[in-house]
mmCIF file of C-alpha atoms in Angstrom:
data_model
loop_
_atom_site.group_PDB
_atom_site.id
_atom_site.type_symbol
_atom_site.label_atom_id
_atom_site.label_comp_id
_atom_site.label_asym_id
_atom_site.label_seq_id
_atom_site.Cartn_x
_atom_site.Cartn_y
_atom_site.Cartn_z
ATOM 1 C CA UNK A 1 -29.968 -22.433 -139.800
ATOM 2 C CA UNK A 2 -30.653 -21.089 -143.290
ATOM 3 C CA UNK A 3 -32.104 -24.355 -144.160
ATOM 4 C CA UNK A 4 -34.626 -24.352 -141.754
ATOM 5 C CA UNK A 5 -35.805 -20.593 -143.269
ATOM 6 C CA UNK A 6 -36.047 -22.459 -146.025
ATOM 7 C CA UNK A 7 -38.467 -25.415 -146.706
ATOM 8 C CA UNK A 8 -40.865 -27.356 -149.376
ATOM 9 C CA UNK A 9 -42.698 -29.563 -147.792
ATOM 10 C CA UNK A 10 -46.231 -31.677 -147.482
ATOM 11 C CA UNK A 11 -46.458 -31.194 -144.186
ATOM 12 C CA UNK A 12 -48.302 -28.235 -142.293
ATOM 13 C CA UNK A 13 -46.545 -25.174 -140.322
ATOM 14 C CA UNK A 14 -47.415 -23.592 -137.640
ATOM 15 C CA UNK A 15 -47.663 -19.877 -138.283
ATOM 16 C CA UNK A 16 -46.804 -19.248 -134.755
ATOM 17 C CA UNK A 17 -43.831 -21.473 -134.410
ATOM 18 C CA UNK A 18 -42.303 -19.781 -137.516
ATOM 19 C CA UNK A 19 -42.805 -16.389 -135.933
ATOM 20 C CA UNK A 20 -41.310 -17.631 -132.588
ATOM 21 C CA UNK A 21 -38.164 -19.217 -134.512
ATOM 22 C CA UNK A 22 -37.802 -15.768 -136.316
ATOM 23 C CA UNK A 23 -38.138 -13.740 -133.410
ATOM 24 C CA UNK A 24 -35.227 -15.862 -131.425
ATOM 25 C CA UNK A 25 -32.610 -14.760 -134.166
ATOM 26 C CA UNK A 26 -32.428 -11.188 -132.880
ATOM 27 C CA UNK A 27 -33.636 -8.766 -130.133
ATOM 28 C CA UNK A 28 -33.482 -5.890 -133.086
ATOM 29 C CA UNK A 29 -36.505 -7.155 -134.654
ATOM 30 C CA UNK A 30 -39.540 -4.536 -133.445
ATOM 31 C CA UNK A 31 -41.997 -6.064 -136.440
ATOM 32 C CA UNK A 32 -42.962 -8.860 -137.854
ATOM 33 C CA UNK A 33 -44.861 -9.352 -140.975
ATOM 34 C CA UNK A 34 -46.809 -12.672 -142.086
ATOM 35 C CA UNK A 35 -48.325 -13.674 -145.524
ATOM 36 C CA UNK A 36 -50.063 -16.573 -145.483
ATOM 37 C CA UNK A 37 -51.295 -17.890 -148.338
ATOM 38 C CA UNK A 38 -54.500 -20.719 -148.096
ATOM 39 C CA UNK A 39 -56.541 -22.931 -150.674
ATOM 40 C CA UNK A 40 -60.114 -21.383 -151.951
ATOM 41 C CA UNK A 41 -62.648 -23.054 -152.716
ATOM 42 C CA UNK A 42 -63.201 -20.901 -155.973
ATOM 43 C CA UNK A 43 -61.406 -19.440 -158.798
ATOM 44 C CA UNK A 44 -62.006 -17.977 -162.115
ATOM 45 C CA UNK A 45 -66.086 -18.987 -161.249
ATOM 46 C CA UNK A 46 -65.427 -22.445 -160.455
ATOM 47 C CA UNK A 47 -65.683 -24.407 -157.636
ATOM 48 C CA UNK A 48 -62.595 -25.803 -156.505
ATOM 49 C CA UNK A 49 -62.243 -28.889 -154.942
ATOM 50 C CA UNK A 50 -58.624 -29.634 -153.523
ATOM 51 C CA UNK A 51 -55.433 -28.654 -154.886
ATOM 52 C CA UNK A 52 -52.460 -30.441 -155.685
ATOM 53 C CA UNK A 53 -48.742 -28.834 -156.238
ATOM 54 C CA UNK A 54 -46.128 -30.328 -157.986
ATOM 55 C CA UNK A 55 -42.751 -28.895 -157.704
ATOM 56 C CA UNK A 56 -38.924 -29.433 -159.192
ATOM 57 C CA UNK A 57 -36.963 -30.768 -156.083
ATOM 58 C CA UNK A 58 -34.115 -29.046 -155.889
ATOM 59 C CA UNK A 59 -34.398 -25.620 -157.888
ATOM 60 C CA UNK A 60 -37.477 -25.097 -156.174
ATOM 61 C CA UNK A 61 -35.328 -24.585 -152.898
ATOM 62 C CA UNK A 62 -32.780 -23.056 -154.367
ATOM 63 C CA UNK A 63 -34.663 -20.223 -155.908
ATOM 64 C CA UNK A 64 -36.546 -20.009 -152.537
ATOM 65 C CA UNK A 65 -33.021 -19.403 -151.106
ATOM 66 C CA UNK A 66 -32.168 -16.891 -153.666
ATOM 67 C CA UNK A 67 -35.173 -14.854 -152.716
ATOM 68 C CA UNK A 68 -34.384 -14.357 -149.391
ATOM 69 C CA UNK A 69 -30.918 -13.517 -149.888
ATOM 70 C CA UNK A 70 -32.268 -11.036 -152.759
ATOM 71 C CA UNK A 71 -34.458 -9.545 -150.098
ATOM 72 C CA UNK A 72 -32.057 -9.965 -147.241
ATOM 73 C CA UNK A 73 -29.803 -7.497 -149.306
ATOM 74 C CA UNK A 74 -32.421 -5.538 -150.980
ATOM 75 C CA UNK A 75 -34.502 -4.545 -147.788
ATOM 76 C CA UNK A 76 -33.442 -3.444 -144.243
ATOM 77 C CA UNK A 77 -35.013 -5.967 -142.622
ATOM 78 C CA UNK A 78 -33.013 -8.861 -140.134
ATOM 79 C CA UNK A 79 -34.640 -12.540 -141.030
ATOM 80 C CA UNK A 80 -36.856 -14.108 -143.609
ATOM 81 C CA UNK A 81 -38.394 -17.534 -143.631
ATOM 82 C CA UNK A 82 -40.418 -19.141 -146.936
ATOM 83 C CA UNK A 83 -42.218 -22.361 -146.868
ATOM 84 C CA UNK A 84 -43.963 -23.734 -148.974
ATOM 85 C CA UNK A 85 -46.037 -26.906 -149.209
ATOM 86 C CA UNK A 86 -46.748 -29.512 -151.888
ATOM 87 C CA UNK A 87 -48.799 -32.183 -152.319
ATOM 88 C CA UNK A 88 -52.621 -32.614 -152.222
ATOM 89 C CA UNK A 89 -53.800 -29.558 -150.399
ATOM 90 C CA UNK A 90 -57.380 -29.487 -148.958
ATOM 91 C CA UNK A 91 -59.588 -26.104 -148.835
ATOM 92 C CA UNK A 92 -58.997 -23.981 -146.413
ATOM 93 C CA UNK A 93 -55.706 -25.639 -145.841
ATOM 94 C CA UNK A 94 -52.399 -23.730 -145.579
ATOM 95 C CA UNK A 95 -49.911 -23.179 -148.485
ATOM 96 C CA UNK A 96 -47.667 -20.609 -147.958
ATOM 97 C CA UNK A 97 -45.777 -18.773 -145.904
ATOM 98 C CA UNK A 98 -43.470 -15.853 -145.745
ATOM 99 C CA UNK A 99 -42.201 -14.571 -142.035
ATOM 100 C CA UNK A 100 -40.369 -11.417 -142.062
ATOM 101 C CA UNK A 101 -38.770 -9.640 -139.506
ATOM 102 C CA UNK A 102 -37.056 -5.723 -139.469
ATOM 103 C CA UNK A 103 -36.695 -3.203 -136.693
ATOM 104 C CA UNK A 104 -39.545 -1.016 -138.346
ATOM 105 C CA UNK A 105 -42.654 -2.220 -140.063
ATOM 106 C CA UNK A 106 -42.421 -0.818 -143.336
ATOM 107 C CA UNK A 107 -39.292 -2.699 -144.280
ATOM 108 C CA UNK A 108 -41.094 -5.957 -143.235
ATOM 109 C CA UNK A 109 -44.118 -5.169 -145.276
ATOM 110 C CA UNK A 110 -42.392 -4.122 -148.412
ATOM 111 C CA UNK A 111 -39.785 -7.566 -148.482
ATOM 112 C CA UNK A 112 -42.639 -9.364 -147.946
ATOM 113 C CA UNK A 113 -45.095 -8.371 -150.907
ATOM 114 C CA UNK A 114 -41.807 -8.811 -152.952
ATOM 115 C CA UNK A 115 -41.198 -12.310 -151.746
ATOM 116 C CA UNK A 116 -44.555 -12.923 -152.429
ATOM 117 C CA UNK A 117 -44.336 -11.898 -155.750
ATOM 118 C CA UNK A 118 -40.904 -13.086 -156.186
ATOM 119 C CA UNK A 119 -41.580 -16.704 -155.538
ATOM 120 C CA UNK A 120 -44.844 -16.361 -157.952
ATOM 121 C CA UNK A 121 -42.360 -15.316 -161.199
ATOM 122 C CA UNK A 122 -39.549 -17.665 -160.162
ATOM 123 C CA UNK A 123 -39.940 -20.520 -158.332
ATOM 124 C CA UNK A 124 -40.958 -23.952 -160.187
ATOM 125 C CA UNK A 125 -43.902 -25.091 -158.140
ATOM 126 C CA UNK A 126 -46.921 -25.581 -160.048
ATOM 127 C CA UNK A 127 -50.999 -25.764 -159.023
ATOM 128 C CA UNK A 128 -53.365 -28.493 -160.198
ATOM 129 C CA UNK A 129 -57.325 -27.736 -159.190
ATOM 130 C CA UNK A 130 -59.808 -30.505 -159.015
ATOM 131 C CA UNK A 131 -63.263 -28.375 -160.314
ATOM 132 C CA UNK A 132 -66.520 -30.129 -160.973
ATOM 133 C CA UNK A 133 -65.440 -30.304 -164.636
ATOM 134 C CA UNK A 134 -62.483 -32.215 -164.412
ATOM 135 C CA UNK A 135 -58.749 -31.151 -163.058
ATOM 136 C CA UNK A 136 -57.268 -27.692 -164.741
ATOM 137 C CA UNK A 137 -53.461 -27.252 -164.505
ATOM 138 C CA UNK A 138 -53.592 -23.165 -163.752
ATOM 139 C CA UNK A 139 -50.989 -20.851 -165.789
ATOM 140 C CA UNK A 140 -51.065 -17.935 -164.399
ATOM 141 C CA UNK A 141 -49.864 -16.110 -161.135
ATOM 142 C CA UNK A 142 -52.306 -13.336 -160.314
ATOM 143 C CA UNK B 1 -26.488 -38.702 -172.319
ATOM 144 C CA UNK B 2 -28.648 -36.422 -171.171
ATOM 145 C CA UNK B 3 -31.765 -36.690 -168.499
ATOM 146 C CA UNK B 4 -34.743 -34.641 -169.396
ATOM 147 C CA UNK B 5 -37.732 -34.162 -167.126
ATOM 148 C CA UNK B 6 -41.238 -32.896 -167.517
ATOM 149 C CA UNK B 7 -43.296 -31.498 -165.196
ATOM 150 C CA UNK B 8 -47.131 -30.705 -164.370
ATOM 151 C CA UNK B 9 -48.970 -29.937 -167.262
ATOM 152 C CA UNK B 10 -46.676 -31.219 -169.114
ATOM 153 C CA UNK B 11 -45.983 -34.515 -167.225
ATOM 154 C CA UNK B 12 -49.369 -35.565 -169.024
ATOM 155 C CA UNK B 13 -49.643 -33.767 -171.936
ATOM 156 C CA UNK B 14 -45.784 -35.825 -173.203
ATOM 157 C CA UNK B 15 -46.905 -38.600 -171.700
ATOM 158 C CA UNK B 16 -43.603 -39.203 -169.779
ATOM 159 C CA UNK B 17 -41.846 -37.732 -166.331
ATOM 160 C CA UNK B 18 -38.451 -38.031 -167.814
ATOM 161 C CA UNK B 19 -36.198 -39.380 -170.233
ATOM 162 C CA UNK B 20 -32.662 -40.296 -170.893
ATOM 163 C CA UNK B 21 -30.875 -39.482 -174.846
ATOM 164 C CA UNK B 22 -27.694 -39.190 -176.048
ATOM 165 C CA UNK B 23 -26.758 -36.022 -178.026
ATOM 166 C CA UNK B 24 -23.639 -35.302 -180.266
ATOM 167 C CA UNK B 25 -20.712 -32.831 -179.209
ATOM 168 C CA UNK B 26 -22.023 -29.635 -178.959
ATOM 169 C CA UNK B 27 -25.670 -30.074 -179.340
ATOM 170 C CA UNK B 28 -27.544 -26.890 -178.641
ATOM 171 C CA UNK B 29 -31.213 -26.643 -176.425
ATOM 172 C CA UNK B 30 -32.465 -25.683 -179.912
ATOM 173 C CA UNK B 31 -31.323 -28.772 -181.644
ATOM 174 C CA UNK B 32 -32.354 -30.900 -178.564
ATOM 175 C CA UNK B 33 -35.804 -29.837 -178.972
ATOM 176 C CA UNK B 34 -36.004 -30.978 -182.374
ATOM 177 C CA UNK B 35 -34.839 -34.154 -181.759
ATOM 178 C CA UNK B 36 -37.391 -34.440 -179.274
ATOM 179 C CA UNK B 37 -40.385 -33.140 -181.020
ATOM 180 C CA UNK B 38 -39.070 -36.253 -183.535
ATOM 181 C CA UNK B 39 -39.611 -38.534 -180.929
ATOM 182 C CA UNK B 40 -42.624 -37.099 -178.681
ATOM 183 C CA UNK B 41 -44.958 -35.336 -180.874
ATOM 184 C CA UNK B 42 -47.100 -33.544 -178.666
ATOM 185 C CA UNK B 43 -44.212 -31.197 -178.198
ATOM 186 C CA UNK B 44 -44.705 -29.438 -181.511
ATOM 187 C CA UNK B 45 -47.850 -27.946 -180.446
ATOM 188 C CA UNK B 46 -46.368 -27.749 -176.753
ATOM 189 C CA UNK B 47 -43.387 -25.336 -178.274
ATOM 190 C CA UNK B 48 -45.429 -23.320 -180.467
ATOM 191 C CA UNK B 49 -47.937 -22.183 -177.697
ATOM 192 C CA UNK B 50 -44.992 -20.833 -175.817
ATOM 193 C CA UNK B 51 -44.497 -19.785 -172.036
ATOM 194 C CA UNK B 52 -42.353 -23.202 -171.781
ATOM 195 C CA UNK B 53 -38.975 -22.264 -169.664
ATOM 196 C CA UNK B 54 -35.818 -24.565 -170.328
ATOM 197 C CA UNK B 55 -33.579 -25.235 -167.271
ATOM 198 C CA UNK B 56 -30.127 -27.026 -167.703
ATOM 199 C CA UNK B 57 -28.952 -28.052 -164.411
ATOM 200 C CA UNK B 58 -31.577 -26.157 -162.485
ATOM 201 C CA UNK B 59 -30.374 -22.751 -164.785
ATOM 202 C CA UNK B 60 -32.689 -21.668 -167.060
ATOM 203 C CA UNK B 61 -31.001 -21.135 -170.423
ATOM 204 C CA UNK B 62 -31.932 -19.536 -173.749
ATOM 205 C CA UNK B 63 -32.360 -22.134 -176.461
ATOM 206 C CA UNK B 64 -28.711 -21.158 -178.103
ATOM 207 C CA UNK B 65 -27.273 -22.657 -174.727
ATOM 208 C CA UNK B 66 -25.228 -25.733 -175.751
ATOM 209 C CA UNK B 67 -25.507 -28.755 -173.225
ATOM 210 C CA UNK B 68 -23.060 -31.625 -172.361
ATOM 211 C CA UNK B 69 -23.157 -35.300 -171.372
ATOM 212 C CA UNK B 70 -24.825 -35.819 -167.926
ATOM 213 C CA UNK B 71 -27.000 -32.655 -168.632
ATOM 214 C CA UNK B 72 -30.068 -32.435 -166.703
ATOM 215 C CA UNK B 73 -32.589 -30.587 -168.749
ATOM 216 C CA UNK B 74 -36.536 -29.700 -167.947
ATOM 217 C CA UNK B 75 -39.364 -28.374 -169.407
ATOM 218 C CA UNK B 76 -41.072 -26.079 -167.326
ATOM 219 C CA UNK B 77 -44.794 -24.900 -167.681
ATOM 220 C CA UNK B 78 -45.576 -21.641 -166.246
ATOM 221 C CA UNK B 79 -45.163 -21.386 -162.973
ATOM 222 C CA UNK B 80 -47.851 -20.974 -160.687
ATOM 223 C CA UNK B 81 -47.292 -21.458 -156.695
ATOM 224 C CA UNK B 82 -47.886 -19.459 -154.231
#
């Protein structure tokens, strides 16, 4: 089961299959929260072209697992799901997501900004942008 | 022997994905990375810009870590998914 709340993958998701799957692990859950996270077509006053993440099998996961235990412990919420897809990534094309589910909103909404954030410090996935100028390997996590 | 790995940025900028060495008893991350810049020069200026994380076995380390035969070690750029 964890496994499945856990995932790095090429493929797409489907932002309301995750959100069904969540929902089935409990009748306690009363809200849900969603970040999803998509490629733009500009950043730092370039165009952007397509994106391409690379990741380190493995440790990506498992700090992807570590967050949601973190938050699973940290937060009163019920379930969490991350996924998170590499590969060449078109615009407008999905990235990210983060499913959380609690009995009361605000628990929801706070674990999820941290996963967010979480997964930005932690997790070794890195973004490659193909601009007009050539391809940048980005270094930061705004 | 040791694996080490490279990725993104630095995938290119070493020229390699990943490479196997042997290292004596009780070799530190420190030392390895000398022995590497020997070998791949494009590390010196690599190290010296900083932000480069060191995992050993998928843990990152501080540089004073020693590592052991069958070590896997990486070089990790800043991170930047999401």
């Amino acid at each position: 089961m964890d496994q499945d709340r856990i995932r790095v993958q090429t493929e797409d998701f489907s932002i309301e299959e995750e959100t069904k799957k969540l929902l089935a692990c409990s009748k306690r859950i009363g809200g849900v929260v969603n970040f999803l996270g998509t490629a733009r077509d500009f950043s730092k006053g370039q165009e952007i072209h397509k994106i391409d993440f690379d990741h380190y099998p493995g440790m990506a996961e498992k700090r992807l697992a570590e967050i949601r235990e973190q938050a699973l412990k940290d937060y009163d919420i019920i379930e969490v799901t991350i996924i998170h897809r590499v590969g060449e990534i078109s615009i407008g094309e999905n990235i990210v997501l983060i499913v959380v589910g609690a009995e009361h909103r605000k628990d929801a909404f706070r674990a999820c900004s941290w996963c967010i954030d979480e997964l930005k410090r932690i997790t070794p996935i890195w973004k490659k942008e193909t601009t007009p100028d050539g391809i940048v390997w980005v270094e930061e996590h705004p | 022997m040791v694996k080490v790995k490279f990725f993104a940025v630095l995938k290119g900028l070493v020229g390699k994905e990943e490479i196997s060495l042997e290292i004596k008893e009780g070799t530190s991350l420190n030392q390895l990375i000398e022995q590497l810049k020997a070998d791949l020069p494009p590390l010196v200026d690599i190290m010296q810009k900083g932000g480069i994380l060191i995992s050993v076995n998928q843990e990152v380390l501080e540089k004073d870590a020693i590592i052991q035969d069958g070590d896997e070690i990486a070089f990790l750029p800043p991170f930047a998914g999401g």
